[in-house]
Amino acid sequence: DADVTQTPRNRITKTGKRIMLECSQTKGHDRMYWYRQDPGLGLRLIYYSFDVKDINKGEISDGYSVSRQAQAKFSLSLESAIPNQTALYFCATSVGHRDTGELFFGEGSRLTVL
Amino acid sequence: GQNIDQPTEMTATEGAIVQINCTYQTSGFNGLFWYQQHAGEAPTFLSYNVLDGLEEKGRFSSFLSRSKGYSYLLLKELQMKDSASYLCAVLDSNYQLIWGAGTKLIIKP
């Protein structure tokens, strides 16, 4: 089983619908992240969390919200999906050392908004 | 602004050597990472450089020059399975990762 698990892996939805992407991890890491990946662009950070009580906006948080339900779970919500949120979304985790940026990624969730 | 530049695509031959360059302009520097990403899959960690010089790990090596804002990933004895995108990322002064768009490496027999 994967250490970082994302559900769903693929989702097609319509404009205006609410969508939740879920991420769970068994690595015991405190830090969790949500990224989106678009063709021709680098990974862009949406939100990150350094522990259950700590939530921070990334560079492209508009239109998204997150919930850190437990150390192992970090969910991303699109309250009202729009077509330009069509992308590949990755959840990632890392250990809590400031000088270690190695990320462990989930398998990705491909979202299509029609 | 912060910027990571790497070539969009490169082609190389099986068994050969290829060097993928990455230049960066960031607010501070706390390390540079290379990740490998096969099509449709998650990125996986390859290397981390924080000091100048060459780090060798099997067929893969990564070089860093902080004064030049430059790194390269060197892949030797290329295999078909090395066909993937290679992502360069820099940890800035706020310990945030800044990502390049990735270099798609195509390996031909």
mmCIF file of N, CA, C and O in Angstrom, chain A residues 9 35 37 40-45 48 50 88 90 98-103 105-107 110, chain B residues 30 33 35 37 40-45 48 87 91 93-102:
data_model
loop_
_atom_site.group_PDB
_atom_site.id
_atom_site.type_symbol
_atom_site.label_atom_id
_atom_site.label_comp_id
_atom_site.label_asym_id
_atom_site.label_seq_id
_atom_site.Cartn_x
_atom_site.Cartn_y
_atom_site.Cartn_z
ATOM 1 N N ARG A 9 -8.803 9.186 -7.419
ATOM 2 C CA ARG A 9 -7.680 9.303 -8.349
ATOM 3 C C ARG A 9 -8.089 10.081 -9.604
ATOM 4 O O ARG A 9 -7.273 10.777 -10.194
ATOM 5 N N TYR A 35 -0.549 20.460 -3.745
ATOM 6 C CA TYR A 35 -0.019 21.117 -4.930
ATOM 7 C C TYR A 35 -0.963 20.852 -6.105
ATOM 8 O O TYR A 35 -1.649 19.847 -6.149
ATOM 9 N N GLN A 37 -0.604 20.663 -10.463
ATOM 10 C CA GLN A 37 0.358 20.616 -11.561
ATOM 11 C C GLN A 37 -0.388 20.800 -12.864
ATOM 12 O O GLN A 37 -1.354 20.088 -13.151
ATOM 13 N N GLY A 40 3.369 22.476 -18.543
ATOM 14 C CA GLY A 40 4.209 23.631 -18.811
ATOM 15 C C GLY A 40 4.474 24.518 -17.625
ATOM 16 O O GLY A 40 5.210 25.501 -17.741
ATOM 17 N N LEU A 41 3.893 24.178 -16.485
ATOM 18 C CA LEU A 41 4.111 24.975 -15.282
ATOM 19 C C LEU A 41 4.726 24.104 -14.201
ATOM 20 O O LEU A 41 4.529 22.890 -14.180
ATOM 21 N N GLY A 42 5.450 24.722 -13.286
ATOM 22 C CA GLY A 42 5.966 23.992 -12.145
ATOM 23 C C GLY A 42 4.849 23.665 -11.173
ATOM 24 O O GLY A 42 3.746 24.211 -11.257
ATOM 25 N N LEU A 43 5.134 22.786 -10.251
ATOM 26 C CA LEU A 43 4.187 22.508 -9.177
ATOM 27 C C LEU A 43 3.917 23.802 -8.409
ATOM 28 O O LEU A 43 4.834 24.557 -8.093
ATOM 29 N N ARG A 44 2.654 24.038 -8.123
ATOM 30 C CA ARG A 44 2.284 25.247 -7.385
ATOM 31 C C ARG A 44 1.588 24.869 -6.091
ATOM 32 O O ARG A 44 0.673 24.039 -6.085
ATOM 33 N N LEU A 45 2.017 25.505 -5.025
ATOM 34 C CA LEU A 45 1.540 25.172 -3.694
ATOM 35 C C LEU A 45 0.204 25.850 -3.424
ATOM 36 O O LEU A 45 0.069 27.073 -3.584
ATOM 37 N N TYR A 48 -0.594 24.444 2.879
ATOM 38 C CA TYR A 48 0.253 23.525 3.612
ATOM 39 C C TYR A 48 -0.057 23.619 5.102
ATOM 40 O O TYR A 48 -0.590 24.618 5.586
ATOM 41 N N PHE A 50 1.710 22.452 8.960
ATOM 42 C CA PHE A 50 2.866 21.916 9.668
ATOM 43 C C PHE A 50 2.461 21.051 10.866
ATOM 44 O O PHE A 50 3.281 20.322 11.407
ATOM 45 N N LEU A 88 -3.945 18.340 -12.305
ATOM 46 C CA LEU A 88 -3.521 17.180 -11.527
ATOM 47 C C LEU A 88 -3.126 17.689 -10.139
ATOM 48 O O LEU A 88 -2.282 18.586 -10.025
ATOM 49 N N PHE A 90 -1.674 17.019 -6.298
ATOM 50 C CA PHE A 90 -0.840 16.125 -5.505
ATOM 51 C C PHE A 90 -0.864 16.541 -4.043
ATOM 52 O O PHE A 90 -0.731 17.717 -3.710
ATOM 53 N N ARG A 98 13.771 21.759 9.339
ATOM 54 C CA ARG A 98 13.762 22.937 8.480
ATOM 55 C C ARG A 98 14.680 22.783 7.281
ATOM 56 O O ARG A 98 14.453 23.379 6.249
ATOM 57 N N ASP A 99 15.739 21.988 7.412
ATOM 58 C CA ASP A 99 16.666 21.908 6.292
ATOM 59 C C ASP A 99 16.444 20.678 5.432
ATOM 60 O O ASP A 99 17.277 20.344 4.634
ATOM 61 N N THR A 100 15.355 20.036 5.598
ATOM 62 C CA THR A 100 15.060 18.858 4.786
ATOM 63 C C THR A 100 13.781 19.118 4.008
ATOM 64 O O THR A 100 12.719 19.175 4.596
ATOM 65 N N GLY A 101 13.905 19.281 2.725
ATOM 66 C CA GLY A 101 12.717 19.590 1.943
ATOM 67 C C GLY A 101 12.173 18.411 1.185
ATOM 68 O O GLY A 101 11.253 18.552 0.401
ATOM 69 N N GLU A 102 12.763 17.209 1.424
ATOM 70 C CA GLU A 102 12.306 16.063 0.645
ATOM 71 C C GLU A 102 10.829 15.829 0.885
ATOM 72 O O GLU A 102 10.375 15.710 2.029
ATOM 73 N N LEU A 103 10.101 15.771 -0.201
ATOM 74 C CA LEU A 103 8.669 15.541 -0.159
ATOM 75 C C LEU A 103 8.343 14.126 -0.617
ATOM 76 O O LEU A 103 8.994 13.582 -1.510
ATOM 77 N N PHE A 105 5.217 12.177 -2.207
ATOM 78 C CA PHE A 105 3.974 12.522 -2.883
ATOM 79 C C PHE A 105 2.996 11.358 -2.934
ATOM 80 O O PHE A 105 3.398 10.185 -3.032
ATOM 81 N N GLY A 106 1.726 11.707 -2.923
ATOM 82 C CA GLY A 106 0.693 10.745 -3.262
ATOM 83 C C GLY A 106 0.677 10.533 -4.758
ATOM 84 O O GLY A 106 1.423 11.158 -5.506
ATOM 85 N N GLU A 107 -0.209 9.627 -5.202
ATOM 86 C CA GLU A 107 -0.242 9.245 -6.616
ATOM 87 C C GLU A 107 -0.952 10.256 -7.497
ATOM 88 O O GLU A 107 -0.945 10.117 -8.719
ATOM 89 N N ARG A 110 -6.560 13.412 -10.556
ATOM 90 C CA ARG A 110 -6.797 14.185 -11.774
ATOM 91 C C ARG A 110 -8.230 14.686 -11.761
ATOM 92 O O ARG A 110 -9.165 13.894 -11.755
ATOM 93 N N ASN B 30 18.332 27.640 0.423
ATOM 94 C CA ASN B 30 18.543 26.655 1.486
ATOM 95 C C ASN B 30 18.612 25.241 0.930
ATOM 96 O O ASN B 30 18.336 24.281 1.657
ATOM 97 N N PHE B 33 16.848 20.712 -5.025
ATOM 98 C CA PHE B 33 16.389 19.337 -5.165
ATOM 99 C C PHE B 33 16.180 18.989 -6.630
ATOM 100 O O PHE B 33 15.800 19.833 -7.434
ATOM 101 N N TYR B 35 13.902 16.028 -8.669
ATOM 102 C CA TYR B 35 12.916 14.965 -8.588
ATOM 103 C C TYR B 35 12.715 14.373 -9.979
ATOM 104 O O TYR B 35 12.848 15.071 -10.990
ATOM 105 N N GLN B 37 9.877 12.417 -12.398
ATOM 106 C CA GLN B 37 8.443 12.171 -12.503
ATOM 107 C C GLN B 37 8.127 11.448 -13.810
ATOM 108 O O GLN B 37 8.247 12.035 -14.894
ATOM 109 N N GLY B 40 2.235 10.597 -15.688
ATOM 110 C CA GLY B 40 1.059 10.150 -14.956
ATOM 111 C C GLY B 40 1.325 9.687 -13.537
ATOM 112 O O GLY B 40 0.413 9.184 -12.882
ATOM 113 N N GLU B 41 2.564 9.854 -13.090
ATOM 114 C CA GLU B 41 2.906 9.387 -11.748
ATOM 115 C C GLU B 41 3.353 10.549 -10.860
ATOM 116 O O GLU B 41 3.483 11.686 -11.305
ATOM 117 N N ALA B 42 3.584 10.239 -9.595
ATOM 118 C CA ALA B 42 4.026 11.247 -8.648
ATOM 119 C C ALA B 42 5.527 11.507 -8.794
ATOM 120 O O ALA B 42 6.284 10.612 -9.162
ATOM 121 N N PRO B 43 5.980 12.718 -8.482
ATOM 122 C CA PRO B 43 7.425 12.966 -8.428
ATOM 123 C C PRO B 43 8.075 12.146 -7.320
ATOM 124 O O PRO B 43 7.476 11.926 -6.260
ATOM 125 N N THR B 44 9.302 11.706 -7.575
ATOM 126 C CA THR B 44 10.065 11.002 -6.546
ATOM 127 C C THR B 44 11.427 11.667 -6.400
ATOM 128 O O THR B 44 12.036 12.084 -7.388
ATOM 129 N N PHE B 45 11.911 11.737 -5.182
ATOM 130 C CA PHE B 45 13.151 12.423 -4.846
ATOM 131 C C PHE B 45 14.360 11.742 -5.476
ATOM 132 O O PHE B 45 14.491 10.512 -5.446
ATOM 133 N N TYR B 48 19.646 16.050 -3.371
ATOM 134 C CA TYR B 48 19.591 17.305 -2.627
ATOM 135 C C TYR B 48 21.008 17.851 -2.532
ATOM 136 O O TYR B 48 21.929 17.142 -2.113
ATOM 137 N N LEU B 87 12.457 17.404 -12.459
ATOM 138 C CA LEU B 87 12.026 18.665 -11.853
ATOM 139 C C LEU B 87 13.114 19.205 -10.938
ATOM 140 O O LEU B 87 13.617 18.483 -10.073
ATOM 141 N N LEU B 91 14.817 25.513 -2.351
ATOM 142 C CA LEU B 91 14.256 25.884 -1.046
ATOM 143 C C LEU B 91 14.709 27.306 -0.753
ATOM 144 O O LEU B 91 15.902 27.567 -0.616
ATOM 145 N N SER B 93 14.558 31.313 1.181
ATOM 146 C CA SER B 93 14.903 31.775 2.525
ATOM 147 C C SER B 93 13.791 31.500 3.537
ATOM 148 O O SER B 93 14.049 31.440 4.742
ATOM 149 N N ASN B 94 12.566 31.338 3.072
ATOM 150 C CA ASN B 94 11.432 31.010 3.949
ATOM 151 C C ASN B 94 11.176 29.511 3.995
ATOM 152 O O ASN B 94 10.129 29.076 4.485
ATOM 153 N N TYR B 95 12.129 28.743 3.488
ATOM 154 C CA TYR B 95 11.997 27.283 3.439
ATOM 155 C C TYR B 95 10.765 26.856 2.638
ATOM 156 O O TYR B 95 10.148 25.831 2.931
ATOM 157 N N GLN B 96 10.430 27.652 1.617
ATOM 158 C CA GLN B 96 9.396 27.270 0.671
ATOM 159 C C GLN B 96 10.065 26.729 -0.582
ATOM 160 O O GLN B 96 11.067 27.277 -1.052
ATOM 161 N N LEU B 97 9.494 25.674 -1.150
ATOM 162 C CA LEU B 97 10.045 25.090 -2.374
ATOM 163 C C LEU B 97 9.523 25.830 -3.590
ATOM 164 O O LEU B 97 8.309 25.976 -3.754
ATOM 165 N N ILE B 98 10.439 26.288 -4.421
ATOM 166 C CA ILE B 98 10.105 26.917 -5.695
ATOM 167 C C ILE B 98 10.456 25.919 -6.798
ATOM 168 O O ILE B 98 11.589 25.450 -6.862
ATOM 169 N N TRP B 99 9.482 25.605 -7.652
ATOM 170 C CA TRP B 99 9.646 24.534 -8.635
ATOM 171 C C TRP B 99 9.853 25.072 -10.041
ATOM 172 O O TRP B 99 9.188 26.028 -10.453
ATOM 173 N N GLY B 100 10.758 24.419 -10.778
ATOM 174 C CA GLY B 100 10.818 24.643 -12.205
ATOM 175 C C GLY B 100 9.707 23.859 -12.892
ATOM 176 O O GLY B 100 9.055 23.006 -12.281
ATOM 177 N N ALA B 101 9.503 24.150 -14.179
ATOM 178 C CA ALA B 101 8.429 23.494 -14.935
ATOM 179 C C ALA B 101 8.771 22.067 -15.339
ATOM 180 O O ALA B 101 7.906 21.321 -15.784
ATOM 181 N N GLY B 102 10.057 21.704 -15.186
ATOM 182 C CA GLY B 102 10.447 20.341 -15.508
ATOM 183 C C GLY B 102 11.033 20.202 -16.897
ATOM 184 O O GLY B 102 10.712 20.965 -17.804
#
